[in-house]
XYZ file of C-alpha atoms in Angstrom:
115
model
C 0.000 0.000 0.000
C 1.254 3.488 -0.807
C 0.824 6.389 1.622
C 1.170 10.093 0.763
C 3.773 12.432 2.243
C 5.532 11.552 5.496
C 3.286 8.505 5.938
C 5.173 6.816 3.083
C 8.008 6.307 5.590
C 5.829 3.802 7.468
C 6.905 1.143 4.961
C 10.541 1.723 5.968
C 10.081 1.493 9.768
C 12.469 -0.986 11.400
C 14.349 -1.383 8.124
C 17.882 -0.335 7.294
C 18.022 2.837 5.224
C 20.629 4.988 3.532
C 20.051 8.718 4.050
C 21.986 11.207 1.940
C 22.128 14.688 3.440
C 22.374 18.096 1.765
C 25.983 18.505 2.902
C 26.919 15.267 1.112
C 27.130 13.008 4.155
C 25.809 9.450 3.908
C 24.097 7.967 6.960
C 23.102 4.329 7.352
C 20.865 3.125 10.147
C 17.663 1.406 11.200
C 14.724 3.790 10.854
C 12.864 3.573 14.161
C 10.720 6.705 14.157
C 9.650 9.773 12.204
C 7.196 12.615 12.676
C 4.724 14.513 10.486
C 7.575 16.694 9.190
C 9.663 13.640 8.165
C 12.286 14.229 10.858
C 13.979 10.843 11.309
C 15.351 8.768 14.174
C 18.032 6.259 13.150
C 19.224 3.574 15.569
C 22.637 1.903 15.179
C 23.486 4.754 12.815
C 26.808 5.033 11.030
C 28.235 7.705 8.803
C 29.690 6.323 5.602
C 32.606 8.353 4.313
C 33.279 7.551 0.662
C 36.239 8.716 -1.363
C 36.978 7.165 -4.746
C 36.946 3.402 -4.056
C 37.357 3.712 -0.264
C 34.660 3.368 2.405
C 35.083 4.257 6.053
C 32.446 4.045 8.787
C 31.998 6.041 11.962
C 29.529 4.804 14.584
C 26.973 7.423 15.608
C 24.557 5.360 17.720
C 21.069 6.895 17.947
C 20.898 9.795 15.507
C 18.152 12.349 14.840
C 18.021 13.811 11.336
C 16.112 17.009 10.669
C 14.018 16.614 7.523
C 15.221 19.773 5.767
C 18.715 18.234 5.601
C 17.565 15.092 3.780
C 18.090 14.737 0.032
C 17.112 11.083 -0.335
C 16.093 8.110 1.801
C 16.568 4.663 0.343
C 15.990 1.202 1.730
C 19.337 -0.534 2.126
C 19.607 -4.063 0.763
C 22.207 -5.739 3.003
C 22.524 -8.660 0.586
C 24.080 -6.320 -1.989
C 26.636 -4.733 0.352
C 29.363 -7.341 -0.334
C 29.013 -6.565 -4.065
C 29.926 -2.906 -3.644
C 33.162 -2.050 -5.368
C 34.367 -0.155 -2.308
C 37.276 -1.150 -0.069
C 36.657 -0.696 3.664
C 39.385 1.253 5.428
C 39.858 2.952 8.788
C 39.100 6.642 9.244
C 42.839 7.315 9.503
C 43.500 5.612 6.143
C 40.643 7.595 4.601
C 42.088 10.882 5.856
C 45.541 9.967 4.522
C 44.082 9.153 1.090
C 42.219 12.479 1.006
C 45.328 14.417 2.064
C 47.415 12.668 -0.592
C 44.813 13.443 -3.274
C 44.678 17.062 -2.152
C 48.481 17.322 -2.280
C 48.426 15.785 -5.781
C 45.775 18.301 -6.880
C 43.090 15.661 -7.485
C 39.411 16.558 -7.380
C 37.487 14.886 -4.547
C 34.347 14.775 -6.665
C 35.647 11.693 -8.506
C 33.668 9.309 -6.275
C 31.837 6.813 -8.483
C 29.002 4.564 -7.373
C 29.325 1.050 -8.788
C 26.706 -1.095 -7.144
């Protein structure tokens, strides 16, 4: 069944979602609550930092997302995660790769989604 507006999020309750924010951050978590304005509550939330073919995660725990910061909400299919063409690295390795690219004059916008 399809619901209009914020009610459409009911289908995603207790499911894992990917939320992309206006500032470019990617959050992954279990959607546990929302309100009439589509403000979100994510449990077991993590921030995915993606640069080129690298993926780093930072645990956030319970995270509240204000709706005006959300660009897209997508159900996350955990069965497809191993097929992502991204290599998991620590936050320190991610920062080193970004610094090296910056020193080499590379553009950070080269991130490509291949899944």
